[in-house]
Structure formats: structure tokens, C-alpha cells
Coordinates of C-alpha atoms in Angstrom, one line a residue:
M1 CA -0.1 0.1 -0.1
P2 CA 1.6 3.0 -1.3
S3 CA 2.4 5.8 1.7
R4 CA 3.4 9.3 0.2
P5 CA 3.0 11.6 3.2
L6 CA 0.1 14.1 2.3
A7 CA 0.8 18.1 1.4
I8 CA -0.7 19.0 4.9
A9 CA -0.2 17.2 7.8
P10 CA -3.3 16.8 9.7
S11 CA -3.6 16.6 13.5
L12 CA -5.3 14.2 15.7
A13 CA -7.2 15.6 19.0
A14 CA -7.0 14.3 22.1
D15 CA -9.6 11.0 22.6
E16 CA -10.5 11.6 18.8
W17 CA -12.2 8.6 17.3
L18 CA -10.1 7.5 14.0
P19 CA -13.3 7.6 11.4
S20 CA -14.1 11.3 12.8
A21 CA -10.4 12.2 12.2
I22 CA -10.6 11.1 8.8
S23 CA -14.0 13.2 7.9
R24 CA -12.8 16.0 9.8
W25 CA -9.5 16.3 7.5
A26 CA -11.5 16.0 4.7
W27 CA -13.4 19.0 5.7
E28 CA -11.2 21.0 7.5
H29 CA -7.8 20.9 6.2
F30 CA -8.5 19.5 2.3
H31 CA -12.4 20.3 1.6
T32 CA -13.1 17.6 -0.3
T33 CA -15.2 14.3 0.2
R34 CA -14.5 11.7 2.2
Q35 CA -14.3 9.4 -0.7
A36 CA -11.6 11.7 -2.1
L37 CA -9.8 11.6 1.0
L38 CA -9.4 7.7 1.1
E39 CA -8.6 7.2 -2.5
R40 CA -5.5 9.6 -1.6
L41 CA -4.8 7.5 1.8
H42 CA -5.5 4.2 -0.2
L43 CA -7.8 2.8 2.0
H44 CA -10.6 3.0 -0.8
E45 CA -9.0 -0.3 -1.5
L46 CA -9.7 -2.1 1.7
P47 CA -12.6 -4.3 1.9
P48 CA -15.8 -2.8 2.9
P49 CA -16.0 -4.7 6.4
I50 CA -12.5 -3.7 7.3
L51 CA -13.0 0.3 6.0
R52 CA -16.3 0.1 8.0
N53 CA -15.1 -1.1 11.0
L54 CA -11.6 0.9 10.7
G55 CA -12.5 2.8 14.1
V56 CA -13.1 -0.4 16.0
E57 CA -10.0 -2.2 15.1
A58 CA -7.3 -1.1 12.4
P59 CA -4.9 -3.7 10.9
R60 CA -1.5 -3.3 11.5
P61 CA -0.6 -2.7 7.9
V62 CA -3.5 0.2 7.6
L63 CA -1.8 1.9 10.4
T64 CA 1.8 1.9 9.4
A65 CA 0.5 3.3 5.9
L66 CA -1.9 6.1 7.4
S67 CA 1.2 6.9 9.8
A68 CA 3.3 7.6 6.8
A69 CA 0.9 9.5 4.8
T70 CA -0.1 11.7 8.2
G71 CA 3.1 11.9 10.2
I72 CA 0.8 10.3 12.8
T73 CA 2.5 7.3 14.9
A74 CA 0.7 4.3 14.4
E75 CA 0.4 3.8 18.3
R76 CA -1.5 7.0 18.4
L77 CA -3.6 5.9 15.1
Q78 CA -4.4 2.8 17.2
A79 CA -5.3 4.5 20.3
A80 CA -7.9 6.8 18.2
T81 CA -9.5 3.4 17.6
L82 CA -11.5 1.4 20.2
V83 CA -9.1 -1.3 21.0
P84 CA -7.6 0.4 24.2
F85 CA -11.1 -0.4 25.5
D86 CA -10.7 -4.0 24.7
G87 CA -10.8 -6.0 27.9
R88 CA -12.0 -3.1 30.0
A89 CA -15.3 -1.7 28.7
I90 CA -15.8 -3.7 25.5
R91 CA -14.5 -7.0 23.9
I92 CA -13.4 -6.9 20.3
A93 CA -13.0 -10.3 18.1
N94 CA -12.2 -9.7 14.5
G95 CA -12.5 -6.5 14.1
R96 CA -16.3 -6.3 15.7
V97 CA -17.5 -5.2 19.1
M98 CA -18.8 -8.2 20.6
T99 CA -22.0 -8.3 22.3
D100 CA -21.1 -11.1 25.6
T101 CA -20.1 -9.0 28.0
G102 CA -23.1 -7.1 29.0
W103 CA -24.2 -3.4 27.5
V104 CA -22.3 -2.3 24.1
R105 CA -22.9 0.2 21.8
R106 CA -21.6 -1.0 18.3
T107 CA -23.3 1.7 16.4
G108 CA -24.1 5.4 17.0
T109 CA -22.6 7.8 19.8
R110 CA -23.7 10.6 22.4
Y111 CA -22.0 13.9 21.9
C112 CA -21.2 17.5 24.0
P113 CA -22.4 20.3 21.8
E114 CA -20.3 22.5 24.0
C115 CA -17.3 20.3 22.8
F116 CA -18.2 20.8 19.3
A117 CA -18.3 24.4 19.9
E118 CA -14.7 24.0 21.1
Q119 CA -13.2 21.6 18.5
P120 CA -15.6 21.2 15.5
G121 CA -16.0 18.0 13.9
V122 CA -14.2 16.2 16.9
Y123 CA -16.2 13.0 17.9
Q124 CA -14.5 11.5 21.2
R125 CA -13.9 7.9 21.5
H126 CA -15.5 7.5 25.2
W127 CA -18.7 8.8 23.7
R128 CA -19.2 5.6 21.9
L129 CA -19.4 3.5 25.2
V130 CA -22.6 3.0 26.6
W131 CA -21.5 4.2 29.9
A132 CA -20.5 7.6 28.7
F133 CA -23.3 9.8 29.8
V134 CA -22.0 12.9 31.4
C135 CA -19.2 15.7 29.8
L136 CA -17.1 15.9 32.6
R137 CA -15.6 19.1 31.3
H138 CA -18.7 21.2 30.8
N139 CA -20.9 19.2 33.9
R140 CA -23.7 18.5 31.2
I141 CA -25.7 15.7 30.3
L142 CA -24.4 14.2 26.6
E143 CA -26.9 14.7 24.0
D144 CA -28.8 11.0 22.4
S145 CA -30.1 12.8 19.5
C146 CA -30.0 15.8 16.9
P147 CA -31.9 18.8 17.5
G148 CA -33.4 19.2 14.3
C149 CA -34.3 15.4 13.2
T150 CA -34.2 14.3 16.7
E151 CA -32.7 11.2 15.6
A152 CA -29.3 9.7 16.8
P153 CA -26.4 11.4 14.9
C154 CA -25.8 8.3 12.2
D155 CA -21.9 6.7 11.6
V156 CA -20.1 7.9 9.0
V157 CA -17.2 5.5 8.3
G158 CA -17.7 4.7 4.3
A159 CA -16.6 6.6 1.4
T160 CA -19.3 9.5 1.2
T161 CA -19.3 11.2 -2.0
E162 CA -20.6 14.9 -1.1
L163 CA -18.9 17.5 0.9
W164 CA -19.9 17.3 4.8
D165 CA -19.4 19.5 7.8
P166 CA -18.9 16.9 10.3
S167 CA -20.7 19.6 12.7
T168 CA -23.9 19.2 11.3
C169 CA -26.0 16.2 11.5
R170 CA -26.0 13.7 8.1
N171 CA -29.0 11.8 8.8
N172 CA -31.3 11.5 5.6
I173 CA -35.1 12.9 6.7
S174 CA -36.2 12.3 3.1
T175 CA -39.0 9.4 3.2
G176 CA -38.0 9.0 -0.4
K177 CA -35.3 9.5 -3.3
P178 CA -33.4 11.6 -3.6
A179 CA -31.9 11.5 0.2
L180 CA -32.3 15.0 1.8
R181 CA -29.9 15.7 4.8
C182 CA -30.6 17.0 8.0
Q183 CA -27.5 19.5 7.7
A184 CA -28.7 20.6 11.6
R185 CA -25.5 22.1 13.5
L186 CA -24.7 19.5 16.4
D187 CA -22.5 22.3 18.3
Y188 CA -25.5 24.2 19.6
V189 CA -28.6 23.0 21.5
A190 CA -31.3 25.0 23.0
E191 CA -31.8 23.2 26.4
S192 CA -29.4 21.5 28.1
I193 CA -29.2 19.4 31.4
T194 CA -26.2 20.1 33.8
C195 CA -25.2 18.6 36.6
D196 CA -22.8 19.8 39.8
T197 CA -19.7 19.1 39.6
L198 CA -20.3 17.2 43.3
S199 CA -23.5 15.6 42.2
P200 CA -24.0 12.0 42.3
I201 CA -24.6 11.9 38.8
A202 CA -20.8 13.5 37.9
A203 CA -19.0 11.4 40.5
A204 CA -20.9 8.0 39.0
Q205 CA -19.7 9.2 35.6
R206 CA -16.1 9.5 37.3
R207 CA -16.3 6.1 39.1
I208 CA -17.1 4.2 35.8
Y209 CA -14.5 5.8 34.1
R210 CA -11.9 5.0 36.9
I211 CA -13.1 1.3 36.9
I212 CA -12.5 1.3 32.8
S213 CA -9.2 2.5 33.2
E214 CA -7.9 1.1 36.4
D215 CA -9.8 -1.8 38.0
D216 CA -8.2 -5.2 37.9
H217 CA -11.6 -6.5 36.9
P218 CA -13.6 -3.7 35.3
L219 CA -16.0 -6.2 33.0
D220 CA -17.3 -7.7 36.4
A221 CA -18.1 -4.2 38.1
L222 CA -19.4 -3.0 35.3
R223 CA -22.0 -5.9 34.4
T224 CA -22.5 -5.5 38.2
I225 CA -23.7 -1.7 37.9
A226 CA -26.1 -3.0 34.8
G227 CA -27.5 -5.2 36.9
I228 CA -28.4 -3.0 39.6
I229 CA -29.8 -0.4 37.0
G230 CA -31.8 -3.2 35.4
N231 CA -33.5 -4.0 38.9
L232 CA -34.1 -0.2 39.3
R233 CA -35.5 0.2 36.0
A234 CA -38.0 -2.9 36.7
G235 CA -38.8 -1.7 40.2
G236 CA -40.0 1.7 38.8
D237 CA -39.7 3.6 42.0
L238 CA -38.8 7.1 40.7
R239 CA -39.0 8.4 44.1
L240 CA -36.0 6.2 45.2
I241 CA -34.1 6.9 42.1
S242 CA -34.6 11.0 42.6
R243 CA -33.7 11.1 46.2
L244 CA -30.3 9.1 46.1
A245 CA -29.4 10.4 42.3
E246 CA -30.5 13.7 43.5
A247 CA -32.3 14.5 40.4
P248 CA -35.7 16.0 40.2
S249 CA -38.6 13.1 40.0
E250 CA -40.2 15.2 37.4
T251 CA -37.7 15.4 35.1
L252 CA -37.4 11.6 34.9
L253 CA -40.8 11.0 33.9
G254 CA -41.5 9.2 31.0
L255 CA -37.5 8.3 30.5
M256 CA -37.5 4.6 32.5
E257 CA -39.1 2.6 29.6
A258 CA -40.2 -0.9 30.4
E259 CA -38.3 -3.8 29.5
A260 CA -39.6 -7.2 27.7
R261 CA -36.6 -8.4 29.3
V262 CA -35.1 -6.8 32.5
G263 CA -31.5 -5.9 32.2
S264 CA -31.1 -7.0 28.6
A265 CA -30.4 -3.1 27.8
P266 CA -29.4 0.2 29.1
P267 CA -31.8 3.4 28.9
H268 CA -31.9 4.7 25.8
D269 CA -32.1 8.3 27.5
A270 CA -28.7 9.4 29.0
Y271 CA -30.5 11.5 31.5
A272 CA -32.1 8.5 32.8
L273 CA -28.9 6.2 32.2
A274 CA -26.9 9.2 34.6
A275 CA -29.7 9.2 37.2
L276 CA -29.8 5.0 37.3
A277 CA -26.0 4.8 37.5
A278 CA -25.1 7.5 40.2
V279 CA -28.1 5.2 42.0
A280 CA -26.5 2.2 41.3
V281 CA -22.9 3.2 42.4
R282 CA -24.0 4.3 45.5
L283 CA -25.9 1.4 46.3
L284 CA -22.7 -0.9 45.6
E285 CA -19.9 1.5 47.1
G286 CA -21.6 4.0 49.5
P287 CA -21.7 3.9 53.0
E288 CA -23.2 0.2 53.6
L289 CA -25.5 1.2 56.4
G290 CA -26.7 4.0 54.8
V291 CA -27.7 2.5 51.8
R292 CA -29.0 -0.8 53.4
P293 CA -32.8 0.4 53.6
F294 CA -32.6 1.4 50.0
I295 CA -31.6 -2.2 48.5
R296 CA -34.0 -4.2 50.5
K297 CA -36.7 -1.5 49.3
A298 CA -35.3 -2.0 45.6
T299 CA -35.9 -5.9 45.8
F300 CA -39.1 -5.9 47.1
T301 CA -40.2 -3.0 45.2
R302 CA -40.0 -5.3 41.9
R303 CA -43.1 -6.9 41.1
P304 CA -42.8 -10.7 41.0
A305 CA -43.1 -12.6 38.0
P306 CA -43.4 -16.3 37.0
V307 CA -40.5 -18.4 37.7
P308 CA -39.5 -21.1 35.3
R309 CA -38.9 -24.7 36.5
S310 CA -35.9 -24.6 34.6
V311 CA -34.2 -22.0 36.5
G312 CA -33.4 -23.7 39.6
F313 CA -35.4 -21.6 42.4
G314 CA -38.6 -21.1 43.2
P315 CA -40.6 -17.6 43.7
G316 CA -39.8 -15.8 46.3
S317 CA -37.1 -17.6 47.4
A318 CA -33.5 -15.9 48.4
A319 CA -32.3 -17.3 45.1
E320 CA -35.0 -15.2 43.2
L321 CA -34.5 -12.2 44.8
L322 CA -30.7 -12.2 44.1
A323 CA -31.7 -12.8 40.6
Y324 CA -33.1 -9.6 40.5
W325 CA -30.0 -7.9 40.8
G326 CA -28.6 -9.6 37.4
H327 CA -24.8 -10.9 37.8
P328 CA -23.6 -8.9 41.0
N329 CA -20.2 -9.3 42.0
Q330 CA -19.0 -10.9 45.3
S331 CA -19.3 -7.2 47.0
M332 CA -23.0 -6.3 45.9
R333 CA -23.9 -9.7 46.5
A334 CA -23.6 -9.8 50.2
R335 CA -25.0 -6.2 50.4
V336 CA -28.2 -7.6 49.2
L337 CA -27.9 -10.7 51.5
R338 CA -27.8 -8.7 54.7
A339 CA -30.1 -6.2 53.4
I340 CA -32.7 -8.8 52.9
G341 CA -31.4 -10.8 56.0
A342 CA -34.5 -10.4 58.2
D343 CA -37.0 -11.3 55.4
I344 CA -35.4 -15.0 54.5
S345 CA -34.8 -17.7 56.8
P346 CA -30.7 -18.2 58.1
R347 CA -30.6 -21.4 55.9
A348 CA -31.7 -19.6 52.7
R349 CA -29.1 -16.9 54.0
L350 CA -26.5 -19.3 54.2
R351 CA -26.9 -21.3 50.8
S352 CA -27.3 -18.1 49.1
A353 CA -24.1 -16.5 50.8
T354 CA -22.0 -19.8 49.9
N355 CA -23.2 -21.8 47.0
E356 CA -22.0 -20.9 43.5
K357 CA -22.5 -22.7 40.2
P358 CA -19.9 -25.0 39.4
A359 CA -19.1 -22.9 36.2
T360 CA -18.0 -19.7 38.2
S361 CA -16.5 -21.5 41.3
P362 CA -12.8 -21.8 41.3
A363 CA -11.4 -25.0 41.3
A364 CA -10.4 -26.9 44.8
P365 CA -6.9 -27.6 45.3
P366 CA -5.8 -31.6 45.0
Y367 CA -5.8 -31.9 49.1
A368 CA -9.0 -30.2 50.0
A369 CA -11.7 -30.4 52.7
P370 CA -14.3 -33.2 52.2
G371 CA -17.8 -32.6 51.1
L372 CA -18.8 -31.9 54.8
L373 CA -16.9 -30.2 57.1
W374 CA -14.8 -31.7 60.0
S375 CA -17.7 -32.6 62.5
N376 CA -14.9 -30.9 65.1
W377 CA -15.4 -27.9 63.3
A378 CA -18.6 -28.0 62.6
V379 CA -20.3 -28.5 65.9
P380 CA -19.0 -25.2 67.7
L381 CA -19.7 -23.1 64.4
H382 CA -23.6 -24.0 64.4
I383 CA -25.7 -21.0 64.6
G384 CA -28.4 -23.3 65.8
S385 CA -32.2 -23.2 65.0
G386 CA -33.0 -22.4 61.5
T387 CA -29.9 -23.7 60.0
T388 CA -29.3 -27.2 59.1
M389 CA -26.0 -28.7 60.3
R390 CA -26.1 -30.6 57.0
A391 CA -26.2 -27.3 54.8
M392 CA -23.6 -25.5 57.0
R393 CA -21.1 -27.9 56.7
I394 CA -21.6 -28.3 52.8
A395 CA -21.1 -24.7 53.2
Y396 CA -18.1 -24.2 54.6
A397 CA -16.3 -27.3 53.0
Q398 CA -16.8 -25.0 50.0
V399 CA -15.4 -22.1 51.7
I400 CA -12.1 -24.1 53.0
N401 CA -12.0 -25.6 49.1
D402 CA -11.8 -21.7 48.0
P403 CA -8.3 -21.5 47.1
A404 CA -8.6 -18.0 46.7
R405 CA -10.2 -17.6 50.1
H406 CA -13.3 -15.4 49.1
F407 CA -15.3 -16.3 52.1
P408 CA -15.1 -13.0 54.1
T409 CA -17.3 -11.9 51.4
R410 CA -19.3 -15.4 50.7
I411 CA -20.6 -15.9 54.5
V412 CA -21.3 -12.4 55.3
A413 CA -24.9 -12.7 55.2
L414 CA -24.9 -15.2 58.0
G415 CA -26.1 -14.6 61.5
D416 CA -25.4 -11.2 63.4
E417 CA -22.4 -9.1 63.6
R418 CA -21.0 -11.5 66.3
T419 CA -21.4 -14.8 64.7
R420 CA -20.1 -13.1 61.2
A421 CA -17.1 -11.9 63.0
T422 CA -16.9 -15.2 64.7
T423 CA -16.7 -17.6 62.0
T424 CA -14.6 -15.6 59.8
E425 CA -12.0 -15.7 62.6
A426 CA -12.3 -19.3 62.9
L427 CA -12.3 -20.3 59.2
T428 CA -9.7 -17.6 58.4
R429 CA -7.5 -19.9 60.6
L430 CA -8.9 -23.4 59.5
W431 CA -7.9 -22.1 55.7
T432 CA -4.7 -21.3 56.8
A433 CA -3.8 -24.1 58.8
A434 CA -4.7 -26.1 55.6
R435 CA -2.4 -24.7 53.8
E436 CA 0.2 -24.4 56.0
E437 CA -0.3 -28.1 56.9
P438 CA -1.8 -29.9 54.0
I439 CA -4.4 -32.2 54.7
P440 CA -3.2 -35.8 54.6
I441 CA -5.9 -37.4 52.8
N442 CA -6.9 -37.0 49.1
Y443 CA -10.6 -36.8 49.0
G444 CA -11.0 -36.5 45.1
Q445 CA -8.8 -39.5 44.9
R446 CA -10.9 -42.0 47.5
R447 CA -13.9 -40.4 45.6
R448 CA -12.4 -41.9 41.9
L449 CA -11.2 -45.3 43.9
L450 CA -14.6 -46.1 45.2
N451 CA -17.2 -45.0 42.5
G452 CA -18.3 -48.0 40.9
S453 CA -17.2 -50.1 43.8
T454 CA -19.8 -51.8 46.1
I455 CA -17.7 -50.9 48.8
I456 CA -17.6 -54.5 50.6
S457 CA -19.4 -57.5 50.0
L458 CA -22.4 -59.8 52.2
E459 CA -19.4 -62.2 52.8
H460 CA -16.8 -59.5 54.2
W461 CA -19.5 -57.7 56.1
R462 CA -20.8 -60.5 58.2
A463 CA -16.8 -61.6 58.9
L464 CA -16.7 -57.7 60.0
C465 CA -19.5 -57.9 62.4
D466 CA -18.5 -61.6 63.7
A467 CA -15.2 -60.5 64.7
A468 CA -16.9 -57.0 66.5
N469 CA -19.7 -59.1 68.0
A470 CA -22.5 -57.1 66.4
D471 CA -25.4 -58.2 64.2
P472 CA -24.5 -58.1 61.0
G473 CA -28.6 -57.9 59.7
G474 CA -30.3 -58.3 56.5
H475 CA -30.0 -57.0 53.3
R476 CA -31.0 -53.2 54.3
R477 CA -28.5 -53.4 57.0
L478 CA -25.5 -54.2 54.4
T479 CA -27.0 -51.4 51.9
L480 CA -26.7 -48.9 54.9
A481 CA -23.4 -50.4 55.6
R482 CA -21.9 -49.9 52.0
W483 CA -23.3 -45.9 52.4
H484 CA -21.8 -45.7 56.0
L485 CA -18.4 -46.9 54.3
Y486 CA -18.5 -44.8 51.6
L487 CA -19.2 -41.7 53.7
R488 CA -16.7 -42.1 56.2
A489 CA -14.0 -43.1 53.9
T490 CA -14.4 -39.5 51.7
G491 CA -16.5 -37.2 53.9
D492 CA -19.2 -36.6 51.6
D493 CA -22.7 -36.1 52.0
V494 CA -25.4 -38.6 51.3
A495 CA -26.4 -37.1 48.3
T496 CA -23.3 -37.5 46.7
L497 CA -23.6 -41.8 47.1
P498 CA -22.4 -43.4 43.6
A499 CA -25.0 -45.5 41.6
A500 CA -23.0 -48.7 42.4
I501 CA -24.4 -48.7 46.0
R502 CA -27.1 -45.9 46.0
G503 CA -30.2 -47.8 44.9
V504 CA -33.7 -46.7 44.6
R505 CA -34.5 -44.1 46.7
R506 CA -37.0 -44.3 49.9
K507 CA -38.5 -42.3 51.8
H508 CA -37.1 -43.0 55.0
D509 CA -33.0 -43.4 54.0
A510 CA -32.3 -40.3 55.9
A511 CA -33.9 -41.8 58.8
D512 CA -32.5 -45.0 58.6
L513 CA -28.8 -44.1 58.0
T514 CA -29.1 -42.0 61.1
S515 CA -30.5 -44.8 63.1
F516 CA -27.6 -46.8 61.4
G517 CA -24.9 -45.0 62.3
I518 CA -26.0 -44.2 65.9
R519 CA -26.3 -47.5 66.6
L520 CA -22.5 -48.6 65.9
T521 CA -20.2 -49.8 68.7
A522 CA -16.8 -48.6 68.7
E523 CA -15.6 -52.6 68.2
L524 CA -17.5 -52.7 64.8
V525 CA -16.3 -48.9 64.2
D526 CA -12.6 -50.3 64.6
G527 CA -13.7 -53.1 62.6
I528 CA -14.7 -50.4 60.2
D529 CA -11.7 -48.7 60.0
A530 CA -9.8 -51.5 59.4
Y531 CA -11.6 -52.7 56.4
L532 CA -11.5 -49.3 54.7
A533 CA -7.9 -49.2 55.3
G534 CA -7.6 -52.6 53.5
L535 CA -9.8 -51.7 50.8
L536 CA -8.3 -48.1 50.1
R537 CA -4.5 -50.0 50.3
S538 CA -5.7 -52.7 47.8
L539 CA -7.6 -49.9 45.5
V540 CA -4.3 -47.8 45.5
S541 CA -1.8 -50.8 44.8
C542 CA -4.0 -51.9 41.9
D543 CA -5.2 -48.6 40.1
P544 CA -4.3 -48.4 36.7
Q545 CA -3.9 -44.5 37.0
G546 CA -0.6 -44.8 39.2
A547 CA -1.8 -43.8 42.6
C548 CA 1.4 -42.8 44.6
S549 CA 2.2 -45.0 47.5
A550 CA 2.1 -42.7 49.8
Q551 CA -1.7 -42.2 49.6
A552 CA -2.0 -46.1 50.9
S553 CA -0.4 -44.7 54.3
E554 CA -3.5 -42.4 54.8
P555 CA -5.6 -42.4 57.9
V556 CA -9.3 -43.5 57.5
V557 CA -10.6 -40.6 59.3
W558 CA -9.1 -37.4 60.1
A559 CA -9.7 -33.6 61.3
P560 CA -7.7 -30.5 62.0
P561 CA -7.4 -30.6 65.7
R562 CA -8.6 -27.3 67.4
L563 CA -6.8 -25.3 69.7
S564 CA -8.3 -23.8 72.9
T565 CA -7.8 -20.4 71.4
D566 CA -10.2 -21.3 68.1
A567 CA -13.3 -18.8 67.9
A568 CA -16.8 -20.7 68.4
I569 CA -20.4 -20.0 68.8
G570 CA -21.7 -23.0 70.4
P571 CA -20.0 -25.7 72.4
E572 CA -17.5 -27.9 71.1
I573 CA -17.8 -31.4 70.2
D574 CA -16.9 -32.9 73.4
D575 CA -18.8 -30.7 75.3
I576 CA -21.2 -33.5 76.1
D577 CA -22.5 -36.0 78.6
Y578 CA -20.9 -39.4 76.9
E579 CA -21.5 -41.2 80.0
S580 CA -25.4 -40.5 79.9
I581 CA -25.5 -40.5 76.2
H582 CA -23.7 -44.1 75.8
A583 CA -26.2 -45.6 78.6
M584 CA -29.2 -44.3 76.9
L585 CA -28.1 -45.9 73.7
S586 CA -28.0 -49.0 75.6
D587 CA -31.9 -48.9 75.7
R588 CA -32.6 -49.1 71.8
T589 CA -36.2 -47.7 72.6
R590 CA -34.5 -44.0 72.9
S591 CA -34.5 -41.8 70.0
L592 CA -31.9 -39.2 68.9
G593 CA -34.2 -36.7 69.4
S594 CA -35.0 -37.9 73.4
I595 CA -31.1 -38.2 73.7
A596 CA -30.6 -35.1 72.6
R597 CA -33.0 -33.3 75.0
A598 CA -31.9 -35.1 77.9
V599 CA -28.6 -34.2 77.6
N600 CA -29.6 -30.6 76.5
R601 CA -27.9 -30.7 72.8
T602 CA -29.1 -30.5 69.6
P603 CA -30.1 -34.1 67.2
A604 CA -27.4 -33.0 65.2
H605 CA -24.7 -32.4 68.0
V606 CA -25.8 -35.4 69.4
R607 CA -25.0 -37.8 66.3
L608 CA -21.6 -36.0 65.5
A609 CA -20.6 -36.8 69.0
I610 CA -21.6 -40.1 68.8
D611 CA -19.9 -40.7 65.6
S612 CA -16.8 -39.5 67.4
K613 CA -17.1 -41.3 70.2
P614 CA -19.1 -44.7 69.8
P615 CA -20.1 -46.4 72.9
S616 CA -18.5 -49.8 73.7
S617 CA -20.3 -53.4 73.5
G618 CA -17.8 -54.9 76.3
L619 CA -17.4 -57.1 74.6
A620 CA -14.3 -58.9 73.2
S621 CA -13.2 -58.6 69.6
S622 CA -11.0 -60.1 67.2
R623 CA -8.8 -58.3 64.0
I624 CA -8.7 -59.4 60.6
D625 CA -6.1 -59.1 58.1
W626 CA -8.2 -57.2 55.4
C627 CA -4.9 -56.5 53.5
G628 CA -4.3 -60.5 53.0
V629 CA -8.3 -61.1 52.7
L630 CA -8.5 -58.4 49.9
E631 CA -5.5 -59.1 48.2
R632 CA -6.6 -62.9 47.8
S633 CA -10.4 -62.0 47.0
E634 CA -10.1 -58.7 44.9
P635 CA -11.7 -55.6 46.3
P636 CA -15.6 -55.8 45.7
A637 CA -16.7 -54.8 42.1
A638 CA -14.1 -52.6 41.5
R639 CA -14.3 -50.3 38.6
F640 CA -11.9 -47.4 38.2
V641 CA -13.4 -44.3 36.2
P642 CA -10.8 -42.1 34.4

């Protein structure tokens, strides 16, 4: 491509958009058409798609040739495209602005008439962003449309054949042929909306520009603000928006147009976007205690709508209330949960604060916590009624498995201020300890090894029970034994049982498994652990994936020890009357609930305490060399899943 310099060296204004500069050069420096200047620059030879998208991303050879012709460096020319915004406010692929990052503008622009008056024909790059709504130089709302035809100014990116002043509107106002240009001047608008430098609207514009230029995760922050704006629009509470944006409510009437799909597009009007963005930034980053009532009001002002079955939550649930806010980041998610905390159950707060979709949850480290938090940590951190021990153990195990330690923001919706502080302190200590002294059990490896195995055969179960002087029972007890062994080895929840041992679900599965667990004797538990040690050693030795030999010496069960200085909400797991519990267990008519009432502890505490210290039968027991037995008979129905 020839690169002969132009007779007049053109200039490039600060933040000027490249196609705007070409139009301005044609009019201001050469008084010719865009087509003539493009031919002189040899840009007319470019394929039409590349020419149209020159302001988005210009190919390097084009920038080099244009630099040789204009005397402007290729770096400055590239900075005049939208490339500097790539990954920060938009995403560019193959020379086009993509729509998968949230709100974007592919065509069109806003503008400031006063900027045009000072710099005729200079369209600024940032005006093309959805997030531009205020001119911070002149403290006025940007204009969306031409004062003459009331339509948005059209983009001029091709090879136009007529002389055209870029400070005027080039929209076609004719309903037929030939085309008739509007030609209204864009450097003067009779009426304008101004804002004070210290107003929430101007502050929001400055904050959004800082997010785009400085934030570590700008697209996530902008997506959060977009979700807040979508919820505010859907609620339609002009009084709340007017109050927080410090904008007269009468000036906002008619600007908050309804959406068929909430949050799918930004408000069309710049003033409406300015007011909503001011509120959104304030709710996201303002003093929390001051904005918390407004977050709650905005949540419940929105009218409920039918909830499809496929979304995975029901109407009025905490998950639905969170979904009102689009895709909030951790900070906004926590603020919403704290604001509506009194309106939802503690269990809903816990699940909503800690459970994440697998697609967005960070990967767990190789040696991580089990699926259920260790019982000696779960009991003293249980907040009591309203939140089940099972839900809490699942949620806190996910917290410990998070390598990025996001839990200070993920559990903030749980309990009162003291409870949150205590929980955060305890889990911080546990998270740190798990990294400084790695967990000696590879739970993920165990799940893989045991998946597809029936765990224990009927013959081995009977032998194990005979050695411990226990009743092996019938087929149902064998099924419960297989469940118990799998869960004891993996530390997982019953919902994760593999299909090989799960069988058909029954109404009383949970109750039967609980009854099975609290009726085990210390001798039978020792036998179970000995069997699991032999089974795991046997599975490791014949694992085709070559499990390292060190895993064969893993303990069957393990839990990080608690220190006397560790924070706690409730009693420790061993702060319980074991003697009375063991005595009542000998009377097989006593239920778990009645035992819990007798010792003044929760049923969950009693069950976990029994698991940690089962009662002794007082009968002599014998030991079986399960490693040798399993080597001769091979593991039961072992099947490895890659």
C-alpha cells in the first residue's frame, strides 16, 4: 500500500475517534469528500467490512500506511480506535465489538454540543461507550439525538461522495429519493441538562471511568452496575431513584421505559442512564448502613413474575431475590443478602451466601476439605435453629476448598455481626492451617477409587460383624453399611452416593442411615476402619492411574485439631455428657431426639458426638488382616472411572 505523505500534515485531537478524524481532515484541511481523501490514503481499496470497522480495530498494515501519510505515529492512530477499551469496557474479536460482555454500543454515539463548539467535528472515542452519559468538562448530560431531526446522529464510516461538515447532522430526513440531509448543527442545543461537579451523577461518571481505566476486573464491575440498573428500572420507583441521584423526579418522568427482558439493554436516554448509574454506584460503593434500607426497598419494590421451573429456584426464594440484581459481584451480593437478611431464613442466607455454580466456582486444590466440614469444627460453628447442620457443613467445606479465600465476603450474610466475625475468624484459621499443614487425605482420589465399587461384599460384612460381636442384619443393613463406609471414607454428603451402591431412593433413607450410625459400637467402628484401610490400600495398589504409594498410608478418618483459642459460637463437640448418651444408647427404645433433650444439646451435635466417640459393647473383638483377605479375593466389584 503506497504511503506518500499528504501535502498538509493533519492533526489528531485528544481522544478523537479515527473515522471522525478522517471526516474532519477531509472537510477542514482539504475541503474534499471522504471518498476523495480515502482514495488519496489508498484506504478505498480495503474490503468494505474492514473499512466500516476501522474505528473499532485497524489492521497493522493500515495503521503503518496511514502513519506514513499523515505523520501521526501508528501507536497514536491505534489509540484513536476502540482497541484501548478492549477487555475493559468492551470485547473486540475479528474487528467487531462483541455483545457477550454485557451492555455495548456497536453503532452510534452521544455527543456534547459545547465540545463541538470548542473543537468542531471532533467526535470523542469515549462517547461511543454505553457508559458515557456526562461531559465532565462542561458538567452537562451528553446528547442522544440531533436537535433538528431528533434522531441519533448516524455513523459516517464509509466513502461518502458529498462535501459534509462533520459538525452537522448527516441523517437522511427524506422519505423517498433523493436523500435529503438534515444538516442541523450539533454544536448548539437550545435546552440542556447540567449537573454539579459534586453531584452523584458526575461522581458516578468519574467512578465508571476509573473502573474502565484502573479496575482489576472492570467488566465484572460494569456487569454488576448494569444488573443494579436493570433492577431499579424494573422496580420503577422514581421517588427512590430521584432521592439517591439527587435529580428532580419530574425530570425523570417518561424516561424509564419498560423492558421486555429486564436488564437486557441500557436506558436509551442519557439522563435516565445518568440517574440510574448514580444510584447504582451509590448502592454498590456507598456507606453500607446508609444504603441498606434502599437496597431492601429496591429488592421488594419489584413486582414478582412467573419463575420457570428450569431456573432451579422458586418464587420468593433468596435465589430469586438475588437474581433480581443480575450478575452481582461478591461485594454487591453480600450487600443484598445483608439487606434482606431479616426477610429470609438463616438457611436460605447460608446457601445463597456460599453456594456457587460450578462454572464460576474456582477449582479446589488437590488436597482439600471433604464434602462436609469436619464435625469437630462444624459443631462449635453451628448457629442453631433455622440452619441445618448439613447445609452449614456443605457450605463451609466449599469455603475451605476455595483457594482464593473469598469466604470473608461469601459468609457475611450469616447471622448477626458477632456471629459473622466469629465464623470468619475461625474459618480463616482453618483455611490457613489447611494450607500450611496439608490435609493428609486426598478425598478426590478416594472418590475416584470408590466410585463404581460396591464397597463391601455380604461375606466380608458378615465377617466384620462377627469379629466385632455385632449383628450383621439383613440386606437393608448391608446397604446402609455400604453407604456408611463410603461416606466415612470420603467425608461426603449422602446426596453424593455413587449409583453402584445408591439403589432406589426410599422415603426413610435419611432416618435409617442416622439410626444405623448411632447404633454402631466402638468395636464395630474399629473393624470398619480396619476394613476401609485394607480396601483403600488394595485399590491404590491396582489403580491403573498409578496412585502414589504415599496415599496408601493415609489415615482412614482425620480432622484438623482445634485449639483452645479457636473462636466458637456454640459448645465444642466433646462438651457433652458422653456417659449419659452411651447409657441411653444401650436402651434401644430411645430416639436421637429424646437423647438430645436429655443432655441439652441439639440432635445434630449428639449424632456427630456419637460418630466421634461411639459406645463400647464391652465384648471382646478380634482383628482381621483385611489387606491379605482382599488381596486373595480382590476388591468388591471395583471399577475405575477415568
